[in-house]
Short mmCIF file of C-alpha atoms in Angstrom, two decimals:
data_model
loop_
_atom_site.label_atom_id
_atom_site.label_comp_id
_atom_site.label_asym_id
_atom_site.label_seq_id
_atom_site.Cartn_x
_atom_site.Cartn_y
_atom_site.Cartn_z
CA MET T 1 -110.49 -176.17 150.91
CA ASN T 2 -112.15 -172.53 150.41
CA TYR T 3 -113.23 -170.31 147.87
CA LEU T 4 -110.05 -168.47 147.64
CA THR T 5 -107.60 -171.85 148.14
CA ARG T 6 -109.26 -172.96 145.08
CA ARG T 7 -108.58 -170.20 142.25
CA LEU T 8 -105.25 -169.71 143.24
CA VAL T 9 -104.97 -173.53 142.71
CA THR T 10 -105.82 -173.34 139.64
CA PHE T 11 -103.49 -170.20 138.50
CA PRO T 12 -100.22 -172.89 137.64
CA LEU T 13 -103.36 -174.87 135.68
CA VAL T 14 -104.60 -172.08 133.27
CA MET T 15 -100.96 -170.60 132.53
CA LEU T 16 -99.43 -173.84 131.73
CA GLY T 17 -102.46 -174.80 129.43
CA VAL T 18 -101.88 -170.77 127.89
CA SER T 19 -97.97 -170.81 127.61
CA VAL T 20 -98.51 -174.29 125.52
CA LEU T 21 -101.31 -172.43 123.19
CA VAL T 22 -98.73 -169.64 122.98
CA PHE T 23 -95.67 -171.89 122.21
CA ILE T 24 -97.78 -173.96 118.96
CA SER T 25 -99.71 -170.58 118.52
CA ILE T 26 -96.70 -168.00 118.07
CA ARG T 27 -94.30 -171.18 115.66
CA LEU T 28 -97.35 -171.36 113.39
CA VAL T 29 -97.06 -168.11 112.15
CA PRO T 30 -95.24 -168.67 109.23
CA GLY T 31 -91.88 -167.21 108.67
CA ASP T 32 -88.77 -167.06 112.19
CA ALA T 33 -87.05 -164.83 114.22
CA ILE T 34 -84.23 -165.37 111.24
CA THR T 35 -86.44 -164.07 108.50
CA ALA T 36 -88.23 -161.35 110.07
CA MET T 37 -84.32 -159.87 111.53
CA LEU T 38 -83.25 -160.64 108.40
CA GLY T 39 -86.15 -160.07 105.74
CA THR T 40 -85.70 -160.55 102.02
CA GLU T 41 -81.69 -161.31 102.93
CA ALA T 42 -81.98 -164.10 104.65
CA GLY T 43 -82.27 -166.46 101.08
CA LEU T 44 -79.24 -165.51 100.65
CA LEU T 45 -77.54 -167.28 104.31
CA THR T 46 -75.33 -170.61 103.76
CA PRO T 47 -76.66 -173.85 105.13
CA GLU T 48 -74.06 -172.93 108.07
CA GLN T 49 -74.81 -169.44 108.68
CA ARG T 50 -78.05 -170.24 109.21
CA ALA T 51 -77.65 -173.26 111.21
CA ALA T 52 -75.50 -170.82 113.38
CA LEU T 53 -78.19 -168.68 114.06
CA GLU T 54 -81.12 -171.09 114.24
CA ALA T 55 -78.50 -172.56 117.33
CA TYR T 56 -78.54 -168.64 118.85
CA PHE T 57 -82.48 -167.85 118.43
CA GLY T 58 -82.60 -171.55 120.26
CA ILE T 59 -85.31 -172.30 117.24
CA ASP T 60 -82.41 -175.41 115.89
CA GLN T 61 -84.21 -177.74 118.59
CA SER T 62 -87.58 -179.80 118.87
CA TRP T 63 -90.37 -177.73 119.36
CA PRO T 64 -90.59 -180.11 122.86
CA VAL T 65 -87.29 -179.63 124.09
CA GLN T 66 -87.52 -176.03 123.44
CA TYR T 67 -90.31 -175.63 125.08
CA GLY T 68 -89.16 -177.93 128.20
CA ARG T 69 -86.09 -175.22 127.93
CA TRP T 70 -88.46 -172.62 128.17
CA LEU T 71 -90.64 -174.31 130.89
CA LEU T 72 -87.81 -174.96 133.49
CA GLY T 73 -86.37 -171.61 132.69
CA ALA T 74 -90.06 -170.04 133.20
CA LEU T 75 -90.04 -171.95 136.66
CA LYS T 76 -87.09 -170.37 137.96
CA GLY T 77 -88.47 -166.83 136.97
CA ASP T 78 -86.53 -166.34 133.31
CA LEU T 79 -88.62 -165.68 131.13
CA GLY T 80 -85.61 -165.63 128.68
CA ILE T 81 -83.79 -162.82 126.55
CA SER T 82 -86.24 -160.71 124.35
CA VAL T 83 -84.10 -160.56 120.73
CA THR T 84 -85.37 -157.88 119.43
CA PHE T 85 -84.56 -155.40 122.92
CA GLY T 86 -81.08 -158.34 123.90
CA LYS T 87 -82.90 -157.55 127.81
CA PRO T 88 -84.05 -160.45 129.97
CA VAL T 89 -88.52 -160.77 128.84
CA LEU T 90 -89.16 -159.42 132.47
CA ASP T 91 -87.92 -156.79 132.31
CA VAL T 92 -89.37 -155.24 129.34
CA ILE T 93 -92.98 -155.78 130.22
CA LEU T 94 -91.86 -154.36 133.50
CA GLU T 95 -90.96 -151.30 131.39
CA ARG T 96 -93.85 -150.98 128.84
CA PHE T 97 -96.08 -152.00 131.65
CA PRO T 98 -96.85 -148.88 133.65
CA LEU T 99 -97.95 -147.42 131.09
CA THR T 100 -100.21 -149.86 129.94
CA LEU T 101 -102.06 -149.97 134.04
CA GLU T 102 -102.48 -146.21 134.21
CA LEU T 103 -104.01 -146.27 130.91
CA ALA T 104 -106.32 -149.15 131.55
CA LEU T 105 -107.08 -147.51 135.02
CA LEU T 106 -107.78 -144.22 133.76
CA SER T 107 -109.97 -145.26 131.18
CA MET T 108 -111.84 -147.49 133.72
CA ALA T 109 -112.20 -143.83 135.48
CA ILE T 110 -113.20 -141.98 132.39
CA ALA T 111 -116.65 -144.58 132.05
CA LEU T 112 -117.45 -145.07 135.01
CA LEU T 113 -117.59 -141.35 136.01
CA ILE T 114 -119.57 -141.23 133.43
CA GLY T 115 -121.34 -144.33 131.75
CA LEU T 116 -122.96 -144.79 135.91
CA PRO T 117 -124.47 -141.96 136.95
CA ALA T 118 -125.81 -141.49 133.05
CA GLY T 119 -127.36 -145.71 133.45
CA VAL T 120 -129.34 -144.47 137.14
CA PHE T 121 -130.47 -141.08 135.43
CA ALA T 122 -131.69 -142.61 132.30
CA ALA T 123 -133.68 -145.33 134.60
CA THR T 124 -135.16 -143.19 136.92
CA ARG T 125 -136.49 -141.43 133.69
CA ASN T 126 -137.71 -144.76 132.08
CA GLU T 127 -138.89 -143.80 128.40
CA LYS T 128 -139.31 -139.84 128.47
CA PRO T 129 -137.27 -138.03 126.34
CA SER T 130 -134.15 -137.94 128.95
CA ASP T 131 -133.89 -141.82 128.96
CA LEU T 132 -134.00 -141.73 124.41
CA GLY T 133 -130.95 -138.95 124.91
CA VAL T 134 -129.25 -140.81 126.82
CA ARG T 135 -130.04 -144.71 125.26
CA ILE T 136 -128.74 -142.62 121.71
CA PHE T 137 -125.74 -141.82 123.12
CA ALA T 138 -124.73 -144.84 124.29
CA MET T 139 -125.60 -146.65 120.33
CA ILE T 140 -123.83 -143.98 118.77
CA GLY T 141 -120.91 -145.16 121.47
CA GLN T 142 -120.62 -148.92 121.04
CA SER T 143 -121.10 -148.50 117.52
CA THR T 144 -118.42 -145.89 117.21
CA PRO T 145 -115.38 -147.83 116.68
CA ASN T 146 -111.85 -146.89 119.23
CA PHE T 147 -109.70 -146.28 115.98
CA VAL T 148 -112.10 -143.37 114.78
CA VAL T 149 -112.37 -141.99 118.19
CA GLY T 150 -108.94 -141.83 118.53
CA LEU T 151 -108.28 -139.92 114.83
CA LEU T 152 -110.77 -137.54 115.20
CA LEU T 153 -109.67 -135.87 118.43
CA ILE T 154 -105.92 -135.59 116.57
CA TYR T 155 -107.88 -134.17 113.87
CA ILE T 156 -109.91 -131.95 115.95
CA LEU T 157 -106.92 -130.76 118.11
CA SER T 158 -104.86 -130.66 115.55
CA VAL T 159 -106.89 -129.15 112.77
CA GLY T 160 -109.44 -127.06 115.03
CA PHE T 161 -106.80 -126.00 117.34
CA GLY T 162 -103.76 -126.29 116.07
CA VAL T 163 -102.64 -128.36 118.41
CA LEU T 164 -101.04 -131.07 118.39
CA PRO T 165 -100.74 -134.33 120.90
CA VAL T 166 -98.20 -135.56 123.36
CA MET T 167 -97.58 -138.52 121.38
CA GLY T 168 -94.43 -141.37 121.44
CA ALA T 169 -93.19 -141.09 124.79
CA PHE T 170 -94.22 -141.90 128.48
CA THR T 171 -93.25 -139.98 131.21
CA PRO T 172 -93.54 -141.19 134.99
CA LEU T 173 -96.56 -140.08 136.81
CA PHE T 174 -94.03 -139.53 139.45
CA GLN T 175 -91.77 -138.07 138.08
CA ASP T 176 -94.01 -134.86 136.47
CA PRO T 177 -97.88 -135.90 137.46
CA LEU T 178 -98.77 -132.79 134.81
CA GLU T 179 -97.01 -134.16 131.52
CA ASN T 180 -98.28 -138.09 132.25
CA LEU T 181 -101.85 -136.65 132.34
CA GLY T 182 -101.49 -134.35 129.02
CA GLN T 183 -99.79 -137.96 127.88
CA LEU T 184 -102.34 -139.96 128.16
CA ILE T 185 -105.51 -138.03 128.93
CA LEU T 186 -106.35 -138.44 125.63
CA PRO T 187 -105.93 -142.34 124.57
CA ALA T 188 -108.18 -142.18 127.47
CA LEU T 189 -110.39 -141.01 126.31
CA THR T 190 -110.13 -142.16 123.39
CA LEU T 191 -110.78 -146.19 125.58
CA GLY T 192 -113.58 -144.72 127.16
CA PHE T 193 -116.14 -143.35 125.18
CA ALA T 194 -117.43 -146.67 123.95
CA PHE T 195 -116.88 -148.06 127.51
CA ALA T 196 -118.84 -145.50 129.15
CA ALA T 197 -121.50 -146.62 126.57
CA SER T 198 -121.63 -150.11 127.35
CA VAL T 199 -121.47 -149.06 131.39
CA THR T 200 -124.26 -147.06 130.46
CA ARG T 201 -126.82 -149.64 128.87
CA ILE T 202 -125.86 -152.17 131.80
CA ALA T 203 -126.33 -149.60 134.76
CA ARG T 204 -130.05 -148.38 132.99
CA SER T 205 -130.94 -151.89 132.43
CA ALA T 206 -129.25 -153.50 136.38
CA MET T 207 -131.50 -150.25 137.56
CA LEU T 208 -134.10 -150.93 136.01
CA ASP T 209 -134.80 -154.77 137.05
CA VAL T 210 -133.43 -153.48 140.21
CA LEU T 211 -135.99 -150.41 141.04
CA SER T 212 -138.96 -152.89 140.55
CA GLU T 213 -138.38 -155.14 143.06
CA ASP T 214 -140.22 -156.14 146.66
CA TYR T 215 -137.61 -154.40 149.09
CA VAL T 216 -137.52 -151.18 146.87
CA ARG T 217 -141.16 -150.00 146.47
CA THR T 218 -141.19 -151.33 150.51
CA ALA T 219 -138.49 -149.11 151.15
CA ARG T 220 -140.63 -146.60 149.77
CA SER T 221 -143.75 -147.43 151.50
CA LYS T 222 -141.53 -146.78 154.45
CA GLY T 223 -141.21 -143.24 153.80
CA ALA T 224 -137.46 -143.55 152.99
CA PRO T 225 -136.23 -140.27 150.78
CA ALA T 226 -135.97 -141.67 147.23
CA MET T 227 -132.62 -140.40 146.90
CA SER T 228 -132.06 -142.83 150.58
CA VAL T 229 -133.29 -145.59 148.30
CA LEU T 230 -132.07 -144.86 144.95
CA TRP T 231 -128.29 -145.08 145.89
CA ARG T 232 -128.24 -147.42 149.50
CA HIS T 233 -130.71 -149.54 148.60
CA ALA T 234 -131.11 -149.84 144.52
CA LEU T 235 -127.60 -149.24 143.07
CA PRO T 236 -125.41 -151.88 144.79
CA ASN T 237 -127.54 -155.26 143.52
CA ALA T 238 -127.26 -152.85 140.67
CA LEU T 239 -123.96 -152.36 140.78
CA ILE T 240 -122.67 -157.30 140.04
CA PRO T 241 -123.56 -156.60 136.33
CA VAL T 242 -121.34 -153.22 136.11
CA VAL T 243 -118.44 -155.17 138.29
CA THR T 244 -118.44 -157.82 135.52
CA LEU T 245 -118.37 -155.63 132.23
CA SER T 246 -115.57 -153.73 134.36
CA GLY T 247 -113.79 -157.24 135.30
CA VAL T 248 -113.29 -158.21 131.69
CA GLU T 249 -113.10 -154.98 130.20
CA PHE T 250 -110.43 -154.05 132.62
CA GLY T 251 -108.59 -157.67 132.09
CA TYR T 252 -108.28 -156.99 128.41
CA LEU T 253 -107.29 -153.21 128.87
CA LEU T 254 -104.35 -154.69 131.39
CA GLY T 255 -103.47 -156.82 127.91
CA GLY T 256 -102.82 -153.63 125.96
CA ALA T 257 -104.53 -151.48 123.59
CA VAL T 258 -103.46 -152.05 120.66
CA ILE T 259 -104.86 -150.42 118.11
CA VAL T 260 -105.35 -147.16 120.75
CA GLU T 261 -101.71 -147.59 121.54
CA GLN T 262 -100.63 -147.59 117.56
CA ILE T 263 -102.25 -144.60 116.85
CA PHE T 264 -101.36 -142.60 119.55
CA ALA T 265 -97.65 -144.04 119.07
CA LEU T 266 -97.85 -145.20 123.24
CA PRO T 267 -94.74 -147.53 124.20
CA GLY T 268 -96.88 -149.66 126.18
CA LEU T 269 -98.12 -153.78 126.73
CA GLY T 270 -100.14 -154.20 123.02
CA ARG T 271 -97.92 -153.08 120.74
CA MET T 272 -94.80 -154.17 122.56
CA VAL T 273 -96.56 -157.81 121.85
CA LEU T 274 -97.37 -157.20 118.23
CA ASP T 275 -94.22 -155.50 117.63
CA ALA T 276 -92.45 -159.04 119.30
CA ILE T 277 -95.34 -161.42 117.15
CA LEU T 278 -94.33 -158.89 114.04
CA GLN T 279 -90.29 -159.84 114.46
CA ARG T 280 -90.60 -163.43 115.54
CA ASP T 281 -89.30 -162.76 118.46
CA TYR T 282 -90.75 -166.57 120.21
CA ALA T 283 -89.91 -165.27 124.38
CA LEU T 284 -91.02 -162.34 124.25
CA VAL T 285 -94.89 -163.31 123.28
CA GLN T 286 -94.86 -166.11 125.73
CA GLY T 287 -93.63 -163.99 128.58
CA SER T 288 -95.68 -160.87 127.72
CA VAL T 289 -98.84 -163.46 126.73
CA LEU T 290 -98.46 -165.22 130.67
CA PHE T 291 -97.94 -161.71 131.75
CA ILE T 292 -101.11 -160.98 130.33
CA ALA T 293 -103.46 -164.53 131.53
CA LEU T 294 -101.84 -163.78 134.79
CA ASN T 295 -103.72 -159.67 135.07
CA PHE T 296 -106.87 -161.58 134.05
CA MET T 297 -107.19 -164.25 136.32
CA ILE T 298 -106.48 -161.96 138.96
CA VAL T 299 -108.93 -159.17 137.48
CA ASN T 300 -111.61 -162.24 137.56
CA LEU T 301 -110.50 -163.00 140.52
CA LEU T 302 -111.65 -160.05 142.56
CA VAL T 303 -114.79 -159.02 140.29
CA ASP T 304 -115.89 -162.98 141.99
CA LEU T 305 -114.82 -161.53 145.30
CA ALA T 306 -116.33 -158.08 145.25
CA TYR T 307 -119.57 -159.97 143.98
CA ALA T 308 -119.98 -160.71 147.85
CA MET T 309 -118.83 -157.29 149.15
CA LEU T 310 -121.92 -155.79 147.00
CA ASP T 311 -124.41 -158.54 147.65
CA PRO T 312 -125.20 -160.88 151.08
CA ARG T 313 -127.07 -162.95 149.28
CA ILE T 314 -124.02 -164.11 147.38
CA ARG T 315 -121.78 -166.73 149.34
CA LEU T 316 -118.76 -168.04 148.07
CA GLY T 317 -118.65 -171.13 149.89
CA ASP T 318 -116.28 -172.75 151.88
CA ARG T 319 -116.82 -176.34 150.16
#
């Protein structure tokens, strides 16, 4: 059994464990769907009315029965019906996921386009004023919360330039690319700013380690051009920590950037999960977390496969 097959075999086991944890966790939160929907008026219900509503929401049975019923449906591709949206859970997730995916890709692109060159630049000028400037930038970026960056962007555009950013809507990319970019560029910059700082620090540290290796000194002693040594010999090996960081961050972004989506009123996956938790929409929470876990495992698998492509010394093995 090769490495890829072994990893794929573990997917169902991890998904099963995640489903059990999220099933128990959401039900340990005080309150239920009836209280979340009716608020204080839930206390005015008669026992018969509450029993009818519990049967309607599927919470009248014991936890093992509820989980078994949900699991059987999930194995058939049915994640249940969202009581908040009145639609199948899978349909609601697939409606919100394109925005989250595009926002994650834009944020990742911004972070890598800024952070990777900045990290390489700082490493080649170690302990010089330009290196210090890059490190200060990275420190500021990592220590500034996303919501502060987002609010500053909104404030500068609205007060400084009299232009309010587009919020609360999402136009698909293939429907109107310019409008789509206008809606997502500020949230992507907000998320990409802090991530670019992390990439800068990791890339700088990795490049410093690689530039001190024997094969880099050998390439230089043979008269290889400095840019060739830097980009062809040193950078591929220095990318491994960057790829690791990017995979973890991208997995988190695919789960939805809750704070940024709230600030810019974006109908993304993270905001949907938060609303589902507040509304005690058990089916939607369980289905969403399961979907996010699957995305995270796929990203981690792709990162592991990328290691072998970047560094020939890494072998994933066939046993």
